[in-house]
């Protein structure tokens, strides 16, 4: 490769995932090893995705080292131990390939130029780190032509952000806590592909809140250190729920899936209230959403929707496509007409639905609270894992581009 001026490039997109059994607590904060297993639904990339191009070239200046540009802004890669950990593991895998086959170009010796864009609405306040690290790991693994499986690579993405390991695959994904100290058995596994239960939909109610939430890393460390409820959650509550929700997914049993999802969200937020001093992620608008989901299910006479909340006030409402009328119709009749985000492939399919369960069946204060507190929604569904894409955010000559070509 000496004297080569070639620029090597590979690009990938990766999805967001929303946990139904939450990861909250680390037993090792450097390797991001969790205190309990977790399970999530991978969301369609038609609505939300991270897009990353990884490139390397002997022509890139060695003194600049590896570089990362995120949403057109250069990042200080040296300040992110998590990014450095991912790059170092991926490079070591490439080096092994090169050592075994000396005819391969020595990409592991070249600086990396990584460019990433995500399409999340800026006001959405959605954590982008899971999709971001999954896209970074997938793009570099493609660049280096690594033979490792998605599950193997999830160990690397996990070091970027715990929840990122679950964005390495589509459908219904478990992150097994593992027992080994080196973290080699703490990885993501597919429970079922998206095609097993493709009718799953997710309505994200974006809560307009100016308050900055306690970052999840800080919040979970405080919970582990101070909550008296936490050990029961990690040791007893979650292991039983993991088994039960996997069975519900295999059997496509929505009422069971929904009840476990809601109970786990509530249990996770209970450990936050039990943290000392307490951490609050839910606000009045979140509580209105909780009340309304229970009211909708009561009025329907069966469980047709379920809420879950991460480390912030946004509600994610899971439901099955066949219940679009009763679920989407009800939320559409509650929310303001000018609410943003009802577009896209999933929104187009329910455009004609304007009303669902009669509002007189619902708590009027909760109806008012939700109406005032939500200006944006994202309507999406279960989707596929990271995808290889042929357009790049770095030109053939190595220049950083604003859009993929
Ligand atoms: C509430 O994966 O963001 O969303 O590993 O410190 O980067 P770090 O934390 P992160 O935590 C996600 C917490 C959660 C639950 C979940 O996604 O399982």
Coordinates of C-alpha atoms and ligand atoms in Angstrom, one line a residue:
X1 CA 0.0 0.0 0.0
X2 CA 3.1 2.3 0.3
X3 CA 2.5 5.3 -2.0
X4 CA -1.2 4.4 -2.4
X5 CA -3.5 7.4 -2.5
X6 CA -6.7 5.4 -2.3
X7 CA -9.5 6.5 0.0
X8 CA -11.4 3.5 1.4
X9 CA -15.1 4.2 2.3
X10 CA -18.1 2.3 3.7
X11 CA -21.4 3.6 5.0
X12 CA -24.2 2.3 7.2
X13 CA -27.4 3.4 8.8
X14 CA -28.6 2.2 12.2
X15 CA -31.9 2.4 14.1
X16 CA -33.1 3.6 17.4
X17 CA -34.4 1.1 19.9
X18 CA -36.8 1.5 22.7
X19 CA -36.5 -0.9 25.7
X20 CA -39.6 -2.6 27.1
X21 CA -37.4 -4.1 29.9
X22 CA -35.0 -1.3 30.8
X23 CA -31.3 -1.3 31.3
X24 CA -30.6 0.7 34.4
X25 CA -27.4 0.1 36.3
X26 CA -23.8 -0.8 35.5
X27 CA -21.7 -3.4 37.3
X28 CA -18.7 -2.1 35.3
X29 CA -18.8 1.5 34.1
X30 CA -15.8 1.2 31.7
X31 CA -17.0 -1.8 29.8
X32 CA -20.7 -0.8 30.2
X33 CA -21.6 -4.1 31.8
X34 CA -25.2 -4.0 33.1
X35 CA -26.7 -5.1 36.4
X36 CA -29.6 -6.8 34.5
X37 CA -30.6 -8.0 31.1
X38 CA -32.9 -5.8 29.0
X39 CA -35.0 -6.2 25.9
X40 CA -36.0 -3.7 23.2
X41 CA -37.9 -3.2 20.0
X42 CA -35.8 -1.9 17.1
X43 CA -37.7 1.0 15.4
X44 CA -38.0 1.5 11.7
X45 CA -35.3 3.6 10.1
X46 CA -37.8 5.3 7.8
X47 CA -38.5 7.6 10.7
X48 CA -35.3 7.8 12.8
X49 CA -31.8 6.7 11.9
X50 CA -28.1 7.5 12.2
X51 CA -26.1 7.6 8.9
X52 CA -22.4 7.1 9.1
X53 CA -19.5 6.9 6.6
X54 CA -16.2 5.5 7.8
X55 CA -13.3 6.2 5.6
X56 CA -9.5 5.7 5.9
X57 CA -6.6 6.5 3.6
X58 CA -2.8 6.6 3.8
X59 CA -3.2 10.2 2.5
X60 CA -5.0 11.3 5.7
X61 CA -2.5 13.2 7.9
X62 CA -1.2 11.0 10.6
X63 CA -0.8 14.0 13.0
X64 CA -4.6 14.7 12.9
X65 CA -5.3 11.1 14.0
X66 CA -8.8 9.7 13.8
X67 CA -11.5 12.3 13.3
X68 CA -15.2 12.3 13.8
X69 CA -17.7 14.9 12.4
X70 CA -21.2 14.7 13.7
X71 CA -24.1 16.7 12.2
X72 CA -21.4 18.8 10.4
X73 CA -19.6 19.6 13.7
X74 CA -16.1 18.3 14.3
X75 CA -16.0 16.3 17.6
X76 CA -13.1 15.9 20.0
X77 CA -12.6 12.2 19.7
X78 CA -9.8 12.1 22.3
X79 CA -12.3 13.4 24.9
X80 CA -14.7 10.4 24.3
X81 CA -13.2 7.3 26.0
X82 CA -16.2 5.4 24.7
X83 CA -15.5 6.2 21.1
X84 CA -11.8 5.5 21.5
X85 CA -12.7 2.1 23.0
X86 CA -14.9 1.2 20.0
X87 CA -12.2 2.3 17.5
X88 CA -9.4 0.4 19.3
X89 CA -11.4 -2.9 19.3
X90 CA -12.4 -2.6 15.7
X91 CA -8.9 -1.8 14.6
X92 CA -7.5 -4.8 16.6
X93 CA -9.9 -7.1 14.7
X94 CA -8.7 -5.6 11.4
X95 CA -5.1 -6.0 12.4
X96 CA -5.8 -9.7 13.1
X97 CA -7.1 -10.1 9.5
X98 CA -4.1 -8.3 8.1
X99 CA -1.7 -10.4 10.1
X100 CA -3.4 -13.6 8.9
X101 CA -3.4 -12.4 5.2
X102 CA -0.5 -10.1 4.4
X103 CA -2.0 -9.3 0.9
X104 CA -4.7 -7.2 2.5
X105 CA -4.3 -3.4 2.5
X106 CA -3.0 -2.2 5.9
X107 CA -6.1 -0.2 6.7
X108 CA -5.5 -0.6 10.5
X109 CA -2.5 1.6 10.1
X110 CA -4.4 4.5 8.5
X111 CA -6.2 7.3 10.3
X112 CA -10.0 7.0 10.2
X113 CA -12.2 9.9 9.0
X114 CA -15.7 9.3 10.2
X115 CA -18.7 11.4 9.3
X116 CA -22.2 10.9 10.8
X117 CA -25.6 12.6 10.4
X118 CA -28.8 11.7 12.1
X119 CA -32.3 12.6 11.0
X120 CA -33.9 13.0 14.5
X121 CA -36.0 16.1 14.9
X122 CA -33.8 18.4 16.9
X123 CA -36.6 19.3 19.3
X124 CA -37.4 15.7 20.0
X125 CA -34.9 15.3 22.8
X126 CA -34.5 11.6 21.8
X127 CA -31.3 10.0 22.9
X128 CA -29.3 9.4 19.7
X129 CA -26.3 7.6 21.2
X130 CA -27.7 4.1 20.6
X131 CA -28.2 4.6 16.9
X132 CA -25.1 6.7 16.6
X133 CA -22.7 4.1 18.1
X134 CA -24.4 1.2 16.2
X135 CA -23.9 3.1 12.9
X136 CA -20.3 3.9 13.8
X137 CA -19.5 0.3 14.6
X138 CA -21.4 -1.1 11.6
X139 CA -19.7 1.3 9.2
X140 CA -16.2 0.7 10.4
X141 CA -16.8 -3.1 10.5
X142 CA -17.9 -2.8 6.8
X143 CA -14.9 -0.7 5.9
X144 CA -12.6 -3.2 7.5
X145 CA -14.5 -6.1 6.0
X146 CA -14.8 -7.8 9.4
X147 CA -16.4 -11.3 9.4
X148 CA -17.8 -10.9 12.9
X149 CA -21.6 -11.4 13.4
X150 CA -23.9 -8.5 14.6
X151 CA -24.0 -10.2 18.0
X152 CA -20.2 -10.3 18.2
X153 CA -20.0 -6.6 17.1
X154 CA -22.7 -5.7 19.7
X155 CA -20.0 -6.2 22.4
X156 CA -18.1 -3.3 20.8
X157 CA -21.1 -1.0 20.4
X158 CA -22.0 -1.7 24.0
X159 CA -18.8 0.1 25.1
X160 CA -20.0 3.2 23.2
X161 CA -23.4 3.3 25.0
X162 CA -25.0 0.3 26.7
X163 CA -28.2 0.5 24.8
X164 CA -26.3 0.8 21.5
X165 CA -25.6 -3.0 21.5
X166 CA -29.3 -3.6 21.0
X167 CA -29.3 -1.3 17.9
X168 CA -27.0 -3.8 16.1
X169 CA -29.9 -5.9 15.1
X170 CA -33.6 -5.5 14.1
X171 CA -36.9 -6.7 15.5
X172 CA -37.0 -7.8 19.1
X173 CA -33.6 -7.8 20.8
X174 CA -32.3 -9.0 24.2
X175 CA -29.1 -7.8 25.8
X176 CA -27.9 -10.6 28.0
X177 CA -26.2 -9.3 31.1
X178 CA -23.5 -12.0 31.1
X179 CA -21.4 -13.1 34.0
X180 CA -17.8 -12.8 32.8
X181 CA -15.6 -9.9 34.0
X182 CA -14.2 -9.1 30.6
X183 CA -17.8 -8.6 29.2
X184 CA -17.4 -11.1 26.4
X185 CA -20.8 -12.7 27.2
X186 CA -22.6 -9.4 27.6
X187 CA -24.1 -9.0 24.2
X188 CA -27.2 -8.5 22.2
X189 CA -29.2 -11.4 20.7
X190 CA -32.2 -11.5 18.4
X191 CA -35.3 -12.8 20.2
X192 CA -37.4 -12.6 17.0
X193 CA -36.9 -10.7 13.7
X194 CA -39.2 -7.8 12.8
X195 CA -40.9 -10.2 10.3
X196 CA -42.1 -12.4 13.2
X197 CA -44.4 -9.6 14.6
X198 CA -44.3 -6.8 12.0
X199 CA -47.6 -5.3 13.1
X200 CA -46.0 -3.7 16.2
X201 CA -46.3 0.2 16.0
X202 CA -44.9 2.9 18.2
X203 CA -46.3 6.3 18.7
X204 CA -43.8 8.7 20.3
X205 CA -45.4 11.6 22.1
X206 CA -42.6 14.2 22.3
X207 CA -43.1 16.2 25.5
X208 CA -42.1 19.8 25.1
X209 CA -39.9 20.3 28.1
X210 CA -37.0 22.8 28.4
X211 CA -35.6 21.2 31.5
X212 CA -32.4 19.1 30.9
X213 CA -32.8 15.6 32.3
X214 CA -30.1 14.0 34.4
X215 CA -28.0 12.0 31.9
X216 CA -28.7 8.3 32.0
X217 CA -25.1 7.3 33.0
X218 CA -25.2 9.6 36.0
X219 CA -28.8 8.7 36.9
X220 CA -28.2 5.0 36.9
X221 CA -25.0 5.2 38.9
X222 CA -26.9 7.1 41.6
X223 CA -29.8 4.6 41.6
X224 CA -27.4 1.6 42.0
X225 CA -25.6 3.4 44.8
X226 CA -28.6 4.6 46.8
X227 CA -32.0 2.9 46.0
X228 CA -33.2 0.2 48.4
X229 CA -35.7 -1.0 45.7
X230 CA -32.9 -1.4 43.1
X231 CA -31.5 -4.8 44.2
X232 CA -34.9 -6.4 44.0
X233 CA -35.4 -5.0 40.6
X234 CA -32.1 -6.3 39.3
X235 CA -32.1 -9.7 41.0
X236 CA -35.8 -10.7 41.0
X237 CA -38.2 -8.5 39.0
X238 CA -36.2 -8.2 35.8
X239 CA -35.1 -11.9 35.4
X240 CA -38.7 -13.1 35.7
X241 CA -40.0 -10.4 33.3
X242 CA -37.3 -11.2 30.7
X243 CA -38.6 -14.8 30.5
X244 CA -42.2 -13.7 30.4
X245 CA -41.8 -11.0 27.8
X246 CA -39.8 -13.3 25.5
X247 CA -42.6 -15.8 25.7
X248 CA -45.2 -13.1 24.9
X249 CA -43.1 -12.0 21.9
X250 CA -42.8 -15.6 20.6
X251 CA -46.5 -16.1 21.0
X252 CA -47.4 -12.6 19.7
X253 CA -49.4 -12.1 22.9
X254 CA -50.0 -8.3 22.9
X255 CA -51.8 -8.1 26.3
X256 CA -49.0 -9.9 28.1
X257 CA -46.3 -7.9 26.2
X258 CA -48.1 -4.7 27.1
X259 CA -48.6 -5.3 30.8
X260 CA -45.0 -6.3 31.3
X261 CA -43.8 -3.3 29.3
X262 CA -45.9 -0.9 31.4
X263 CA -45.0 -2.5 34.7
X264 CA -41.3 -2.5 33.9
X265 CA -41.4 1.2 33.0
X266 CA -43.2 1.9 36.2
X267 CA -40.7 -0.2 38.2
X268 CA -37.7 1.5 36.6
X269 CA -39.2 5.0 37.4
X270 CA -40.0 3.8 41.0
X271 CA -36.3 3.1 41.5
X272 CA -35.6 6.7 40.3
X273 CA -38.0 8.1 42.9
X274 CA -36.3 5.9 45.4
X275 CA -32.8 7.2 44.4
X276 CA -31.3 9.6 47.0
X277 CA -31.7 12.5 46.3
X278 CA -34.6 11.4 44.0
X279 CA -34.5 11.7 40.2
X280 CA -37.6 12.5 38.3
X281 CA -37.9 11.8 34.6
X282 CA -41.7 11.7 34.3
X283 CA -43.6 15.0 34.4
X284 CA -47.3 16.0 34.5
X285 CA -47.6 15.4 30.7
X286 CA -46.0 11.9 31.1
X287 CA -48.5 11.1 33.9
X288 CA -51.4 12.3 31.7
X289 CA -50.2 9.8 29.0
X290 CA -50.1 7.0 31.5
X291 CA -53.6 7.8 32.7
X292 CA -54.9 7.9 29.2
X293 CA -53.4 4.6 28.2
X294 CA -55.1 3.0 31.1
X295 CA -58.4 4.7 30.3
X296 CA -58.2 3.6 26.7
X297 CA -57.6 0.0 27.7
X298 CA -60.4 0.1 30.2
X299 CA -62.8 1.7 27.7
X300 CA -61.7 -0.9 25.0
X301 CA -62.3 -3.7 27.5
X302 CA -58.9 -5.2 26.6
X303 CA -55.3 -4.1 26.5
X304 CA -54.7 -2.5 23.2
X305 CA -51.8 -0.1 24.0
X306 CA -48.9 0.2 26.4
X307 CA -46.6 3.1 27.5
X308 CA -43.0 3.1 28.3
X309 CA -40.7 6.0 29.3
X310 CA -36.8 6.2 29.2
X311 CA -34.7 8.7 31.1
X312 CA -37.0 11.6 30.0
X313 CA -40.6 12.6 29.8
X314 CA -41.4 11.4 26.2
X315 CA -44.0 8.6 26.1
X316 CA -43.6 5.7 23.7
X317 CA -46.9 4.0 23.1
X318 CA -46.8 0.5 21.6
X319 CA -49.9 -0.9 19.9
X320 CA -50.7 -3.3 17.0
X321 CA -51.6 -2.0 13.6
X322 CA -55.1 -3.5 13.7
X323 CA -55.8 -1.2 16.7
X324 CA -54.9 2.0 14.8
X325 CA -58.5 3.2 14.8
X326 CA -58.9 3.0 18.6
X327 CA -55.4 4.0 19.5
X328 CA -54.3 6.6 16.9
X329 CA -57.9 7.8 16.5
X330 CA -58.1 8.6 20.2
X331 CA -54.7 10.3 20.4
X332 CA -55.5 12.3 17.2
X333 CA -58.7 13.5 18.7
X334 CA -57.0 14.6 21.9
X335 CA -53.9 16.3 20.4
X336 CA -54.0 19.7 18.7
X337 CA -54.7 19.8 15.0
X338 CA -51.4 21.5 14.4
X339 CA -49.4 18.7 16.0
X340 CA -46.3 18.0 13.9
X341 CA -45.0 14.6 12.8
X342 CA -48.1 12.7 11.5
X343 CA -46.3 12.3 8.2
X344 CA -44.1 9.5 6.8
X345 CA -45.0 6.0 5.7
X346 CA -46.6 5.0 9.0
X347 CA -48.5 8.3 9.3
X348 CA -49.8 8.1 5.7
X349 CA -51.4 4.7 6.5
X350 CA -53.5 6.2 9.2
X351 CA -54.2 9.7 7.6
X352 CA -57.9 8.9 7.3
X353 CA -58.4 8.1 11.0
X354 CA -59.6 11.1 12.9
X355 CA -61.3 9.7 16.0
X356 CA -61.3 6.6 18.2
X357 CA -62.6 6.0 21.7
X358 CA -65.1 8.8 22.7
X359 CA -63.3 11.4 24.9
X360 CA -66.1 11.2 27.5
X361 CA -64.6 7.8 28.5
X362 CA -61.3 9.4 29.3
X363 CA -60.1 11.5 32.3
X364 CA -60.7 15.1 31.2
X365 CA -57.7 16.6 33.1
X366 CA -55.4 14.1 31.4
X367 CA -57.0 14.9 28.0
X368 CA -56.3 18.6 28.7
X369 CA -52.8 18.0 30.0
X370 CA -51.8 15.9 27.0
X371 CA -53.3 18.4 24.6
X372 CA -51.3 21.3 26.1
X373 CA -48.1 19.3 26.5
X374 CA -47.5 17.7 23.1
X375 CA -46.6 19.5 19.9
X376 CA -44.8 16.8 18.1
X377 CA -45.3 13.1 17.6
X378 CA -43.3 10.4 15.7
X379 CA -45.3 7.5 14.3
X380 CA -43.2 4.5 13.6
X381 CA -43.0 0.7 13.9
X382 CA -40.7 -2.3 14.5
X383 CA -37.9 -2.3 11.9
X384 CA -34.7 -3.8 10.6
X385 CA -31.2 -3.6 12.0
X386 CA -28.2 -1.6 10.5
X387 CA -28.1 -1.4 6.7
X388 CA -25.2 -1.0 4.4
X389 CA -25.7 2.0 2.1
X390 CA -23.8 2.9 -1.1
X391 CA -23.9 6.7 -0.8
X392 CA -21.1 8.3 1.3
X393 CA -20.6 11.4 3.4
X394 CA -17.0 11.4 2.3
X395 CA -16.0 12.0 -1.3
X396 CA -13.7 9.8 -3.4
X397 CA -11.0 12.3 -2.6
X398 CA -11.6 12.2 1.1
X399 CA -13.5 15.5 1.6
X400 CA -16.3 15.7 4.1
X401 CA -19.7 16.2 2.4
X402 CA -22.9 17.8 3.7
X403 CA -25.1 15.1 2.2
X404 CA -24.4 11.6 1.0
X405 CA -23.6 11.1 -2.6
Ligands
LIG1 C1 -33.5 4.4 30.3 O1 -27.5 3.3 27.0 O2 -27.9 5.8 27.3 O3 -32.9 4.3 27.9 O4 -24.6 2.9 28.8 O5 -24.4 5.0 30.1 O6 -24.6 5.2 27.6 P1 -25.0 4.4 28.9 O7 -26.6 4.5 29.0 P2 -27.7 4.4 27.9 O8 -29.0 4.1 28.9 C2 -30.2 3.9 28.4 C3 -31.2 3.8 29.6 C4 -32.6 3.7 29.2 C5 -33.1 2.2 29.2 C6 -32.7 1.3 28.0 O9 -32.6 1.8 26.9 O10 -32.6 0.1 28.2

